Short mmCIF file of C-alpha atoms in Angstrom, two decimals:
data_model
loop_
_atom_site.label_atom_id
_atom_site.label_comp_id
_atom_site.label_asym_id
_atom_site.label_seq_id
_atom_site.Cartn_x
_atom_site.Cartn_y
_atom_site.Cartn_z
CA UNK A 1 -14.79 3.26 9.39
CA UNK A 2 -15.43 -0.17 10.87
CA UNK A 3 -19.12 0.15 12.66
CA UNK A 4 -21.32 -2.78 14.96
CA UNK A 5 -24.18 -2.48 14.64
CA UNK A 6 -26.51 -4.14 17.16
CA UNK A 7 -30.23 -6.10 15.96
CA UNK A 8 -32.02 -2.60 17.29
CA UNK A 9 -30.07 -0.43 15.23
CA UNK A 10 -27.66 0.64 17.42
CA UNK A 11 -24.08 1.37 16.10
CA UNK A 12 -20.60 1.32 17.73
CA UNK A 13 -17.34 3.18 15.65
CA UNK A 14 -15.12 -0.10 16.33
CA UNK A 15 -12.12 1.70 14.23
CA UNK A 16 -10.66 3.32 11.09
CA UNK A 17 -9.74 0.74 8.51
CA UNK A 18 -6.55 2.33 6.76
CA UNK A 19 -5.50 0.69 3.85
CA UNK A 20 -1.33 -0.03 3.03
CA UNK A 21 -0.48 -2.36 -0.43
CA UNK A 22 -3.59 -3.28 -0.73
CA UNK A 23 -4.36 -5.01 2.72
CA UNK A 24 -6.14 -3.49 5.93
CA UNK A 25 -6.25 -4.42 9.43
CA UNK A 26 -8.43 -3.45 12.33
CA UNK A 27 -8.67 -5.08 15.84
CA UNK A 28 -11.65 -3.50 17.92
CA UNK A 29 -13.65 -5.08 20.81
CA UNK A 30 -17.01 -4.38 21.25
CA UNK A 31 -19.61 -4.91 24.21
CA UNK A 32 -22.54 -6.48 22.18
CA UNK A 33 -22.95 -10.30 21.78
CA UNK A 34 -24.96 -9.91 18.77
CA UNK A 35 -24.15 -7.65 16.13
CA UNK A 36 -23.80 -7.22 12.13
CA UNK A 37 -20.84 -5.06 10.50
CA UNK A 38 -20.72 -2.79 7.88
CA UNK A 39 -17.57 -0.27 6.82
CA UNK A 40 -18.56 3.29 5.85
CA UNK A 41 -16.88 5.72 3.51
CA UNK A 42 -16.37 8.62 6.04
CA UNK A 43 -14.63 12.28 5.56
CA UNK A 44 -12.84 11.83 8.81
CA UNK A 45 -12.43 9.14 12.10
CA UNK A 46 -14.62 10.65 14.65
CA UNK A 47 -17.71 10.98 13.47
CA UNK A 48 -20.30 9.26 15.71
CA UNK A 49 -23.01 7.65 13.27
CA UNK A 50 -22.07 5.67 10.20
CA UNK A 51 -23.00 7.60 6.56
CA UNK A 52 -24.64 6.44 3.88
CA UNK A 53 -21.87 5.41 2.18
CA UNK A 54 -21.86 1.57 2.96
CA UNK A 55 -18.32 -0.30 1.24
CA UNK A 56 -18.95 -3.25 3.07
CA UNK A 57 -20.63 -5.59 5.50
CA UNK A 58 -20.62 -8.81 6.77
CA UNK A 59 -23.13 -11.53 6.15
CA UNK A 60 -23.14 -15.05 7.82
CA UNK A 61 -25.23 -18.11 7.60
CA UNK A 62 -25.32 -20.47 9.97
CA UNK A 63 -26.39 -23.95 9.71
CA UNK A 64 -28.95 -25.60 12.03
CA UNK A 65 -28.97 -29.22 11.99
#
């Protein structure tokens, strides 16, 4: 599952990431204007809070001049 999750902890279900050949796509929207994301191992799509199970997540650095 692909999750935001917001500076205070709080954490949206954006989509399930499905997997064909080797490639995966997701397009979500989400409310927040600042947020991290992770993707969670989950046993099905609906659950409501991300696991444990972190696969991924996104880091970015940005440069101030």
């Amino acid at each position: 599952m692909l999750w935001a999750v917001s500076p205070q902890g709080r954490s949206v279900n954006l989509g399930e990431v499905q997997v064909k050949n080797g490639q995966a796509q997701v397009k979500a929207i989400s409310d927040m204007q600042t947020f991290g994301m992770i993707v969670t191992a989950e046993p099905y799509f609906a659950v409501t809070q991300p696991g444990d199970e972190v696969v991924a997540e996104m880091l970015l650095k940005v440069a101030v001049n």
